[in-house]
């Protein structure tokens, strides 16, 4: 494998399948969720039994965020990183259990889904997506959660079958390439997933005027 995949270790290989075929490299991180940390389960039960939680309306993102911020973030980050082998759920970049180094992402946006705002199965560990890099913000190319914001996704790192069709070209471009585009994998669904990769998460960078990245 090329040098830039040397970070894949034995533990990662349990869930990240690797081989080269027809000029494409298949490397994917399927996330198998485990039980939420005990400290989180206790805090969620406390929050959901409170009058303040019951009064929150779906569109009140600020109030939902305030309740989410009451959760034991250190414990949650560690549990997510253990599940993901310390890799960003979207770009597979190395991340660490530090607030300035990673985010706890809501796969189904917090602003649109009160039922899952405190649901551990809806949480993913992701990198900062370039938002933490100093410099000209207008020229900065963001990715992952930093680019996605509150957009809903179709691509799901917890869907093992879906993730098994992720491919990398030799020059590092991420592709969604089902071996047989039929049945579940309609042309429309494939297009939607490709839009998630290229536009919503911007994992392949931003195209320039010449069609490059």
C-alpha positions in Angstrom: 0.0 0.0 0.0 1.2 3.6 -0.6 2.9 5.4 2.3 -0.1 7.5 3.2 -1.9 4.4 4.3 0.8 3.3 6.7 -1.2 4.5 9.7 -3.5 1.4 9.4 -2.6 -0.8 12.3 -3.6 -4.3 13.3 -6.6 -3.2 15.2 -7.9 -1.0 12.4 -7.5 -3.9 10.0 -10.2 -5.7 12.0 -12.8 -3.3 10.5 -10.9 -1.6 7.6 -10.6 -3.9 4.6 -7.7 -3.2 2.4 -6.8 -4.4 -1.1 -5.9 -2.9 -4.5 -8.0 -3.8 -7.5 -8.2 -2.3 -11.0 -6.3 0.8 -9.9 -8.5 1.5 -6.8 -7.7 0.9 -3.1 -10.5 -0.2 -0.9 -10.2 1.2 2.6 -13.2 1.8 4.8 -14.0 2.3 8.4 -17.2 0.6 9.4 -18.2 1.8 12.9 -19.8 -0.8 15.1 -21.4 1.1 17.9 -21.1 -0.1 21.5 -23.0 0.9 24.6 -22.8 4.5 25.8 -20.5 5.2 28.7 -22.2 4.7 32.1 -21.6 8.3 33.1 -23.5 9.5 29.9 -26.4 7.1 30.5 -26.9 8.5 34.0 -26.7 12.1 32.8 -29.1 11.5 29.9 -31.7 10.0 32.2 -31.3 13.0 34.5 -31.7 15.5 31.7 -34.7 13.7 30.0 -36.6 13.7 33.3 -36.2 17.4 33.8 -39.0 19.9 33.0 -36.4 22.0 31.0 -35.9 19.1 28.5 -39.6 18.5 28.2 -40.2 22.1 27.3 -37.7 22.2 24.5 -39.2 22.5 21.0 -37.6 20.8 18.0 -36.5 24.1 16.4 -34.9 25.4 19.6 -31.3 24.5 18.7 -29.8 26.7 21.3 -31.7 24.9 24.1 -30.8 21.5 22.7 -27.2 22.4 22.5 -27.2 23.6 26.1 -28.5 20.2 27.3 -26.0 18.4 25.1 -23.2 20.4 26.6 -24.2 19.0 30.1 -23.0 15.5 29.0 -19.6 14.1 30.1 -17.8 15.0 26.9 -14.4 13.5 28.0 -15.9 10.0 28.6 -18.0 10.2 25.3 -15.0 11.3 23.2 -12.9 8.4 24.6 -15.7 5.8 24.0 -16.1 7.1 20.4 -12.4 7.0 19.7 -12.1 3.5 21.0 -14.9 2.4 18.6 -13.3 4.2 15.7 -9.6 3.3 16.4 -8.9 7.0 16.8 -9.9 7.9 13.2 -12.3 10.6 12.0 -15.5 8.9 11.0 -15.5 10.7 7.7 -12.0 11.3 6.4 -10.2 8.7 8.6 -7.6 11.3 9.8 -6.0 10.5 13.1 -7.7 12.3 16.0 -7.1 12.5 19.8 -9.3 12.9 22.9 -8.9 16.7 23.1 -11.6 19.2 22.6 -9.4 21.3 20.4 -8.5 18.3 18.2 -11.9 16.7 17.5 -15.7 17.2 17.7 -18.5 15.0 18.8 -20.7 15.0 15.6 -24.4 14.4 15.4 -24.9 12.2 12.3 -28.6 13.2 12.3 -28.3 17.0 13.0 -29.0 18.1 16.5 -31.0 21.1 15.1 -33.4 18.7 13.3 -33.7 15.7 15.6 -34.5 16.2 19.3 -35.1 12.5 19.7 -31.4 11.8 18.8 -29.8 14.9 20.3 -28.7 12.8 23.3 -28.5 9.4 21.6 -25.1 7.9 21.8 -25.7 5.9 18.6 -26.1 9.2 16.8 -22.7 10.4 17.9 -19.5 10.2 15.8 -15.9 11.3 16.6 -14.7 13.6 13.8 -11.8 15.9 13.1 -12.0 19.7 13.0 -12.2 19.6 9.2 -9.7 22.5 8.8 -11.8 24.9 10.9 -8.9 25.1 13.4 -6.3 26.0 10.8 -5.3 29.7 11.0 -5.3 31.8 7.9 -7.5 33.3 5.2 -11.0 31.9 6.0 -12.3 32.8 2.6 -9.7 30.6 0.9 -9.8 27.8 3.5 -11.2 24.5 2.2 -13.2 22.8 4.9 -14.4 19.2 5.1 -16.2 16.7 7.4 -18.4 18.2 10.1 -16.9 21.7 9.5 -18.4 21.7 6.0 -21.5 19.6 6.7 -22.8 21.7 9.5 -26.6 20.9 9.9 -27.0 19.1 6.6 -28.6 15.6 6.7 -26.5 12.8 5.2 -27.3 9.6 3.4 -23.9 8.1 3.7 -23.7 6.3 7.1 -20.4 5.0 8.6 -22.6 2.6 10.7 -23.9 0.9 7.5 -21.4 -1.9 6.9 -22.7 -2.8 3.4 -22.6 0.9 2.3 -19.2 1.4 3.7 -17.8 -1.7 1.9 -18.3 0.1 -1.4 -16.0 3.0 -0.6 -12.9 3.2 -2.8 -9.9 5.4 -3.1 -8.3 6.0 -6.5 -4.5 5.9 -6.8 -4.3 9.7 -6.4 -6.4 9.6 -3.2 -9.8 10.5 -4.6 -12.7 9.0 -2.6 -15.3 7.1 -4.6 -18.5 5.2 -4.0 -18.4 2.3 -6.3 -20.9 -0.6 -5.7 -19.7 -3.8 -7.5 -23.2 -4.2 -8.9 -25.2 -1.0 -9.2 -28.6 -2.6 -8.9 -31.2 -3.5 -6.3 -30.5 -1.3 -3.3 -27.9 0.7 -5.2 -30.0 2.6 -7.6 -28.4 5.3 -9.8 -30.2 8.0 -7.7 -28.9 6.6 -4.4 -25.4 6.4 -5.7 -25.6 10.0 -6.9 -26.8 11.1 -3.5 -24.0 9.3 -1.7 -21.4 10.8 -4.1 -22.9 14.3 -3.4 -22.4 13.6 0.3 -18.8 12.8 -0.3 -17.9 15.5 -2.8 -20.2 18.4 -1.8 -21.6 18.1 1.8 -18.5 16.6 3.4 -16.1 17.8 0.7 -13.8 14.9 1.3 -12.2 15.2 -2.1 -11.4 18.9 -1.7 -12.8 21.8 -3.7 -12.7 21.6 -7.5 -10.8 24.4 -9.3 -11.6 26.1 -12.6 -9.7 23.4 -14.6 -11.6 20.5 -13.0 -8.7 19.6 -10.6 -8.8 19.8 -6.8 
